[in-house]
Each structure stands twice: as C-alpha cells, then as structure tokens.
PDB file of C-alpha atoms and ligand atoms in Angstrom:
ATOM      1  CA  UNK Q   1      -2.868   8.216   4.676  1.00  0.00           C
ATOM      2  CA  UNK Q   2      -3.678  11.314   2.717  1.00  0.00           C
ATOM      3  CA  UNK Q   3      -6.195  10.019   0.261  1.00  0.00           C
ATOM      4  CA  UNK Q   4      -7.175  12.985  -1.859  1.00  0.00           C
ATOM      5  CA  UNK Q   5      -9.493  15.418  -0.161  1.00  0.00           C
ATOM      6  CA  UNK Q   6     -12.629  14.508  -2.050  1.00  0.00           C
ATOM      7  CA  UNK Q   7     -12.170  10.887  -0.989  1.00  0.00           C
ATOM      8  CA  UNK Q   8     -11.817  11.374   2.733  1.00  0.00           C
ATOM      9  CA  UNK Q   9     -11.412  14.873   4.085  1.00  0.00           C
ATOM     10  CA  UNK Q  10     -10.848  13.444   7.542  1.00  0.00           C
ATOM     11  CA  UNK Q  11      -7.670  11.545   6.594  1.00  0.00           C
ATOM     12  CA  UNK Q  12      -5.505  14.546   5.811  1.00  0.00           C
ATOM     13  CA  UNK Q  13      -2.096  13.431   7.075  1.00  0.00           C
ATOM     14  CA  UNK Q  14       0.079  10.433   6.269  1.00  0.00           C
ATOM     15  CA  UNK Q  15      -0.155   8.780   9.650  1.00  0.00           C
ATOM     16  CA  UNK Q  16      -2.907   6.308   8.895  1.00  0.00           C
ATOM     17  CA  UNK Q  17      -1.846   2.767   9.526  1.00  0.00           C
ATOM     18  CA  UNK Q  18      -2.851  -0.409   7.770  1.00  0.00           C
ATOM     19  CA  UNK Q  19      -5.466  -2.392   9.696  1.00  0.00           C
ATOM     20  CA  UNK Q  20      -4.078  -5.652  11.141  1.00  0.00           C
ATOM     21  CA  UNK Q  21      -6.857  -7.606   9.412  1.00  0.00           C
ATOM     22  CA  UNK Q  22      -5.326  -6.604   6.060  1.00  0.00           C
ATOM     23  CA  UNK Q  23      -1.693  -7.179   7.029  1.00  0.00           C
ATOM     24  CA  UNK Q  24      -2.152 -10.471   8.813  1.00  0.00           C
ATOM     25  CA  UNK Q  25      -3.231 -12.653   5.835  1.00  0.00           C
ATOM     26  CA  UNK Q  26      -0.323 -11.288   3.781  1.00  0.00           C
ATOM     27  CA  UNK Q  27       2.363 -12.967   5.901  1.00  0.00           C
ATOM     28  CA  UNK Q  28       5.708 -11.685   7.136  1.00  0.00           C
ATOM     29  CA  UNK Q  29       7.548  -8.854   5.395  1.00  0.00           C
ATOM     30  CA  UNK Q  30      11.268  -8.090   5.568  1.00  0.00           C
ATOM     31  CA  UNK Q  31      10.995  -4.314   5.185  1.00  0.00           C
ATOM     32  CA  UNK Q  32       8.501  -1.481   5.598  1.00  0.00           C
ATOM     33  CA  UNK Q  33      10.302   1.490   4.021  1.00  0.00           C
ATOM     34  CA  UNK Q  34       7.635   4.028   5.065  1.00  0.00           C
ATOM     35  CA  UNK Q  35       6.676   3.374   8.654  1.00  0.00           C
ATOM     36  CA  UNK Q  36       5.611   5.830  11.356  1.00  0.00           C
ATOM     37  CA  UNK Q  37       8.219   6.998  13.869  1.00  0.00           C
ATOM     38  CA  UNK Q  38       5.963   5.802  16.691  1.00  0.00           C
ATOM     39  CA  UNK Q  39       4.150   2.605  15.786  1.00  0.00           C
ATOM     40  CA  UNK Q  40       1.745   0.437  17.728  1.00  0.00           C
ATOM     41  CA  UNK Q  41       2.877  -2.753  15.962  1.00  0.00           C
ATOM     42  CA  UNK Q  42       5.571  -3.922  13.577  1.00  0.00           C
ATOM     43  CA  UNK Q  43       4.681  -4.259   9.916  1.00  0.00           C
ATOM     44  CA  UNK Q  44       7.970  -5.937   8.940  1.00  0.00           C
ATOM     45  CA  UNK Q  45      11.293  -7.098  10.379  1.00  0.00           C
ATOM     46  CA  UNK Q  46      12.897  -3.743   9.494  1.00  0.00           C
ATOM     47  CA  UNK Q  47      11.359  -0.277   9.194  1.00  0.00           C
ATOM     48  CA  UNK Q  48      12.489   3.030   7.749  1.00  0.00           C
ATOM     49  CA  UNK Q  49      10.742   6.179   8.913  1.00  0.00           C
ATOM     50  CA  UNK Q  50      10.711   9.740   7.641  1.00  0.00           C
ATOM     51  CA  UNK Q  51      13.784  10.323   9.815  1.00  0.00           C
ATOM     52  CA  UNK Q  52      15.879   7.968   7.657  1.00  0.00           C
ATOM     53  CA  UNK Q  53      13.894   8.661   4.444  1.00  0.00           C
ATOM     54  CA  UNK Q  54      12.972   5.238   3.135  1.00  0.00           C
ATOM     55  CA  UNK Q  55      13.360   6.377  -0.454  1.00  0.00           C
ATOM     56  CA  UNK Q  56      17.011   7.216   0.122  1.00  0.00           C
ATOM     57  CA  UNK Q  57      17.782   3.769   1.591  1.00  0.00           C
ATOM     58  CA  UNK Q  58      18.576   0.375   0.081  1.00  0.00           C
ATOM     59  CA  UNK Q  59      15.608  -1.974  -0.056  1.00  0.00           C
ATOM     60  CA  UNK Q  60      15.948  -5.699   0.471  1.00  0.00           C
ATOM     61  CA  UNK Q  61      13.702  -8.742   0.712  1.00  0.00           C
ATOM     62  CA  UNK Q  62       9.934  -8.802   0.740  1.00  0.00           C
ATOM     63  CA  UNK Q  63       8.616  -5.230   1.084  1.00  0.00           C
ATOM     64  CA  UNK Q  64       5.355  -3.939   2.551  1.00  0.00           C
ATOM     65  CA  UNK Q  65       4.531  -0.448   1.236  1.00  0.00           C
ATOM     66  CA  UNK Q  66       1.543   1.644   2.275  1.00  0.00           C
ATOM     67  CA  UNK Q  67       3.086   4.885   1.058  1.00  0.00           C
ATOM     68  CA  UNK Q  68       2.533   8.535   1.822  1.00  0.00           C
ATOM     69  CA  UNK Q  69      -0.143   9.349  -0.737  1.00  0.00           C
ATOM     70  CA  UNK Q  70      -0.806  12.466  -2.767  1.00  0.00           C
ATOM     71  CA  UNK Q  71       2.018  13.544  -5.054  1.00  0.00           C
ATOM     72  CA  UNK Q  72       4.606  11.455  -3.212  1.00  0.00           C
ATOM     73  CA  UNK Q  73       2.942   8.118  -3.834  1.00  0.00           C
ATOM     74  CA  UNK Q  74       4.237   7.591  -7.353  1.00  0.00           C
ATOM     75  CA  UNK Q  75       7.861   7.701  -6.157  1.00  0.00           C
ATOM     76  CA  UNK Q  76       7.179   4.811  -3.798  1.00  0.00           C
ATOM     77  CA  UNK Q  77       5.246   2.804  -6.389  1.00  0.00           C
ATOM     78  CA  UNK Q  78       8.055   3.273  -8.924  1.00  0.00           C
ATOM     79  CA  UNK Q  79      10.471   1.953  -6.354  1.00  0.00           C
ATOM     80  CA  UNK Q  80       8.218  -1.036  -5.626  1.00  0.00           C
ATOM     81  CA  UNK Q  81       8.006  -1.853  -9.337  1.00  0.00           C
ATOM     82  CA  UNK Q  82      11.780  -1.576  -9.661  1.00  0.00           C
ATOM     83  CA  UNK Q  83      12.333  -3.701  -6.541  1.00  0.00           C
ATOM     84  CA  UNK Q  84       9.916  -6.374  -7.788  1.00  0.00           C
ATOM     85  CA  UNK Q  85       9.224  -8.148  -4.497  1.00  0.00           C
ATOM     86  CA  UNK Q  86       6.446  -6.985  -2.231  1.00  0.00           C
ATOM     87  CA  UNK Q  87       2.917  -5.719  -1.828  1.00  0.00           C
ATOM     88  CA  UNK Q  88       1.702  -2.107  -1.904  1.00  0.00           C
ATOM     89  CA  UNK Q  89      -1.552  -0.650  -0.598  1.00  0.00           C
ATOM     90  CA  UNK Q  90      -2.946   2.261  -2.603  1.00  0.00           C
ATOM     91  CA  UNK Q  91      -6.322   3.802  -3.483  1.00  0.00           C
ATOM     92  CA  UNK Q  92      -7.935   1.811  -6.302  1.00  0.00           C
ATOM     93  CA  UNK Q  93      -7.842   4.775  -8.675  1.00  0.00           C
ATOM     94  CA  UNK Q  94      -7.336   2.677 -11.739  1.00  0.00           C
ATOM     95  CA  UNK Q  95      -7.495   5.552 -14.207  1.00  0.00           C
ATOM     96  CA  UNK Q  96      -4.554   7.559 -12.851  1.00  0.00           C
ATOM     97  CA  UNK Q  97      -1.161   8.030 -14.483  1.00  0.00           C
ATOM     98  CA  UNK Q  98       0.434   6.308 -11.482  1.00  0.00           C
ATOM     99  CA  UNK Q  99      -1.776   3.262 -11.913  1.00  0.00           C
ATOM    100  CA  UNK Q 100      -0.968   3.058 -15.616  1.00  0.00           C
ATOM    101  CA  UNK Q 101       2.752   3.467 -15.065  1.00  0.00           C
ATOM    102  CA  UNK Q 102       3.366   1.427 -11.917  1.00  0.00           C
ATOM    103  CA  UNK Q 103       0.498  -1.045 -11.698  1.00  0.00           C
ATOM    104  CA  UNK Q 104      -0.977  -1.983 -15.058  1.00  0.00           C
ATOM    105  CA  UNK Q 105       2.448  -1.806 -16.665  1.00  0.00           C
ATOM    106  CA  UNK Q 106       4.445  -3.519 -13.928  1.00  0.00           C
ATOM    107  CA  UNK Q 107       2.596  -5.487 -11.263  1.00  0.00           C
ATOM    108  CA  UNK Q 108       1.865  -9.227 -11.123  1.00  0.00           C
ATOM    109  CA  UNK Q 109      -1.633  -8.928  -9.640  1.00  0.00           C
ATOM    110  CA  UNK Q 110      -4.057  -6.441  -8.103  1.00  0.00           C
ATOM    111  CA  UNK Q 111      -6.501  -7.273  -5.315  1.00  0.00           C
ATOM    112  CA  UNK Q 112      -9.521  -5.017  -4.924  1.00  0.00           C
ATOM    113  CA  UNK Q 113     -10.235  -4.962  -1.188  1.00  0.00           C
ATOM    114  CA  UNK Q 114     -13.782  -5.846  -0.220  1.00  0.00           C
ATOM    115  CA  UNK Q 115     -15.488  -2.890   1.501  1.00  0.00           C
ATOM    116  CA  UNK Q 116     -13.805   0.259   2.784  1.00  0.00           C
ATOM    117  CA  UNK Q 117     -11.199  -0.384   5.464  1.00  0.00           C
ATOM    118  CA  UNK Q 118     -10.901   1.583   8.681  1.00  0.00           C
ATOM    119  CA  UNK Q 119      -7.289   2.697   9.127  1.00  0.00           C
ATOM    120  CA  UNK Q 120      -5.603   3.139  12.518  1.00  0.00           C
ATOM    121  CA  UNK Q 121      -3.900   6.009  14.320  1.00  0.00           C
ATOM    122  CA  UNK Q 122      -0.317   5.727  15.568  1.00  0.00           C
ATOM    123  CA  UNK Q 123      -1.663   4.956  19.054  1.00  0.00           C
ATOM    124  CA  UNK Q 124      -3.289   1.856  17.533  1.00  0.00           C
ATOM    125  CA  UNK Q 125      -6.870   3.130  17.769  1.00  0.00           C
ATOM    126  CA  UNK Q 126      -9.141   2.427  14.828  1.00  0.00           C
ATOM    127  CA  UNK Q 127     -10.702   5.371  12.963  1.00  0.00           C
ATOM    128  CA  UNK Q 128     -14.446   5.675  13.447  1.00  0.00           C
ATOM    129  CA  UNK Q 129     -14.780   6.490   9.748  1.00  0.00           C
ATOM    130  CA  UNK Q 130     -13.726   4.382   6.800  1.00  0.00           C
ATOM    131  CA  UNK Q 131     -11.242   5.136   4.006  1.00  0.00           C
ATOM    132  CA  UNK Q 132     -13.927   6.892   1.987  1.00  0.00           C
ATOM    133  CA  UNK Q 133     -12.373   5.382  -1.123  1.00  0.00           C
ATOM    134  CA  UNK Q 134     -11.787   1.971  -2.657  1.00  0.00           C
ATOM    135  CA  UNK Q 135      -8.454   0.401  -1.730  1.00  0.00           C
ATOM    136  CA  UNK Q 136      -6.353  -2.138  -3.579  1.00  0.00           C
ATOM    137  CA  UNK Q 137      -3.289  -4.247  -2.903  1.00  0.00           C
ATOM    138  CA  UNK Q 138      -0.680  -4.498  -5.641  1.00  0.00           C
ATOM    139  CA  UNK Q 139       1.626  -7.511  -5.859  1.00  0.00           C
ATOM    140  CA  UNK Q 140       5.103  -7.317  -7.350  1.00  0.00           C
ATOM    141  CA  UNK Q 141       6.522 -10.792  -7.913  1.00  0.00           C
ATOM    142  CA  UNK Q 142       4.662 -14.016  -8.605  1.00  0.00           C
ATOM    143  CA  UNK Q 143       4.858 -15.287  -5.019  1.00  0.00           C
ATOM    144  CA  UNK Q 144       3.192 -12.115  -3.799  1.00  0.00           C
ATOM    145  CA  UNK Q 145       0.505 -12.492  -6.475  1.00  0.00           C
ATOM    146  CA  UNK Q 146      -0.227 -15.973  -5.112  1.00  0.00           C
ATOM    147  CA  UNK Q 147      -0.371 -14.530  -1.589  1.00  0.00           C
ATOM    148  CA  UNK Q 148      -3.047 -12.068  -2.705  1.00  0.00           C
ATOM    149  CA  UNK Q 149      -5.064 -14.913  -4.207  1.00  0.00           C
ATOM    150  CA  UNK Q 150      -4.876 -16.889  -0.963  1.00  0.00           C
ATOM    151  CA  UNK Q 151      -5.633 -13.909   1.300  1.00  0.00           C
ATOM    152  CA  UNK Q 152      -9.370 -13.785   0.631  1.00  0.00           C
ATOM    153  CA  UNK Q 153      -9.316 -10.015   1.187  1.00  0.00           C
ATOM    154  CA  UNK Q 154     -11.129  -9.294  -2.078  1.00  0.00           C
ATOM    155  CA  UNK Q 155     -11.108 -10.051  -5.787  1.00  0.00           C
ATOM    156  CA  UNK Q 156      -7.798 -10.527  -7.573  1.00  0.00           C
ATOM    157  CA  UNK Q 157      -6.984  -9.572 -11.147  1.00  0.00           C
ATOM    158  CA  UNK Q 158      -3.800 -11.295 -12.379  1.00  0.00           C
ATOM    159  CA  UNK Q 159      -1.325  -9.585 -14.701  1.00  0.00           C
ATOM    160  CA  UNK Q 160      -2.250 -12.016 -17.477  1.00  0.00           C
ATOM    161  CA  UNK Q 161      -5.517 -10.051 -17.795  1.00  0.00           C
ATOM    162  CA  UNK Q 162      -3.883  -6.584 -17.738  1.00  0.00           C
ATOM    163  CA  UNK Q 163      -3.177  -6.103 -21.446  1.00  0.00           C
ATOM    164  CA  UNK Q 164      -6.081  -3.807 -22.226  1.00  0.00           C
ATOM    165  CA  UNK Q 165      -6.614  -5.712 -25.479  1.00  0.00           C
ATOM    166  CA  UNK Q 166     -10.081  -7.173 -26.147  1.00  0.00           C
ATOM    167  CA  UNK Q 167     -10.236 -10.923 -25.410  1.00  0.00           C
TER     168      UNK Q 167
HETATM  169  C1  SAM P 201       0.084   5.653   5.097  1.00  0.00           C
HETATM  170  S1  SAM P 201       1.278   5.557   6.400  1.00  0.00           S
HETATM  171  C2  SAM P 201       1.584   3.813   6.442  1.00  0.00           C
HETATM  172  C3  SAM P 201       2.312   3.364   7.653  1.00  0.00           C
HETATM  173  C4  SAM P 201       2.684   1.874   7.689  1.00  0.00           C
HETATM  174  N1  SAM P 201       3.570   1.558   6.582  1.00  0.00           N
HETATM  175  C5  SAM P 201       1.477   0.968   7.630  1.00  0.00           C
HETATM  176  O1  SAM P 201       1.287   0.305   6.620  1.00  0.00           O
HETATM  177  O2  SAM P 201       0.721   0.924   8.594  1.00  0.00           O
HETATM  178  C6  SAM P 201       2.708   6.233   5.552  1.00  0.00           C
HETATM  179  C7  SAM P 201       3.886   6.429   6.466  1.00  0.00           C
HETATM  180  O3  SAM P 201       5.005   6.908   5.720  1.00  0.00           O
HETATM  181  C8  SAM P 201       5.791   7.706   6.584  1.00  0.00           C
HETATM  182  N2  SAM P 201       6.697   8.495   5.758  1.00  0.00           N
HETATM  183  C9  SAM P 201       6.441   9.664   5.123  1.00  0.00           C
HETATM  184  N3  SAM P 201       7.528  10.056   4.419  1.00  0.00           N
HETATM  185  C10 SAM P 201       8.486   9.107   4.628  1.00  0.00           C
HETATM  186  C11 SAM P 201       9.829   8.941   4.178  1.00  0.00           C
HETATM  187  N4  SAM P 201      10.403   9.835   3.364  1.00  0.00           N
HETATM  188  N5  SAM P 201      10.505   7.844   4.578  1.00  0.00           N
HETATM  189  C12 SAM P 201       9.923   6.924   5.383  1.00  0.00           C
HETATM  190  N6  SAM P 201       8.660   7.037   5.858  1.00  0.00           N
HETATM  191  C13 SAM P 201       7.951   8.112   5.470  1.00  0.00           C
HETATM  192  C14 SAM P 201       4.754   8.503   7.361  1.00  0.00           C
HETATM  193  O4  SAM P 201       5.318   9.032   8.532  1.00  0.00           O
HETATM  194  C15 SAM P 201       3.669   7.444   7.597  1.00  0.00           C
HETATM  195  O5  SAM P 201       3.872   6.818   8.826  1.00  0.00           O
END
C-alpha cells in the first residue's frame, strides 16, 4: 500500500496486504480485483492481478478492494461506487477530492478502523511498523453497511449522516 510519503515512508510500494483480522469479520467476497500476483492467502473467490489489470475486467458479486493508492486509488473507488456491492479499504483522509467524490457522495457507510493496522508482506509476514495513518472501510450497498456495523472493527458512520447539513 503506498500511503502518501508523509504518512508512512516505509510503505512505498503497493504490495501491502490487508491483515486477516480486518478481512475475517467482513465475510466472504466474490472478487478481489486488485490482488498480488503471489499471495499468502485468498481474499475472495476470484482475484485479478496487475497481469490481468483488474480495472480492465468485468466485476461481479461482492467485491473486496484494497486498491493501489496514490493517484491510482480514485479509479478503483469510482469503480467500486459504480459497482455498488462491496467494501473498500482506504486511508481515512476525509478531506480529499476522492473522499468527497467516491465516499461521501456514494457510499452507504464508513467504518473508521480502531488503531493503526499492521499490513502484511506478500510472504504473509506482518510489518513491524503500523500504517502510520488512519484507515477506514467504505461500504457500497446496504448489506455491506450492515456488515461493517456488525464487524466491531471501529466506529461506523452511516450514509444517513453524510449530508453535511447541520442537524
Ligand atoms: C494494497 S495491495 C492490496 C492487496 C489485496 N487486495 C489485499 O487486500 O490484501 C494492492 C494490490 O493491487 C495490485 N495491483 C496494482 N495494479 C493493479 C491492476 N492494474 N490490476 C490488478 N491489481 C493491481 C498490486 O500488485 C497489489 O497487490
């Protein structure tokens, strides 16, 4: 995961995998469209890697998306919003244009993960350092919003509170 440099200079490439303790409470996924070529565990029933280019493929079913970050991330989040069924993991940078376009404007719920997760290398080993940044999970589709609520991974804000208007 290439969180921006000021967040975690040690996580410079995209090959940082979601910790099992985050994936496990979220249940089974049908597709991970951005998976590593070599992976220590499955994240879904089907995976696309950089070799197939997950953005160029058809997406189906319930999607897990921890995308390549940096400038590429917005393309994946747009696709998640368009697809409307799945959960994405992104930095909780709530002020960014991507967040305004693809999360506040589109998602059904956001879960702010408690603490800073330690991501894993493609050999399965856990990083000795944490993400260096807050992380959130974004649900597209009401069933996925309910899954976030049940996961107990952090605090959930439902879309009904997203309007930005004073209560
Ligand atoms: C942050 S990692 C997440 C890996 C995995 N989805 C997970 O949650 O553990 C992002 C992954 O996207 C892959 N990737 C980068 N560009 C891709 C593309 N165009 N199509 C599919 N996968 C891609 C990288 O190789 C990397 O493994």
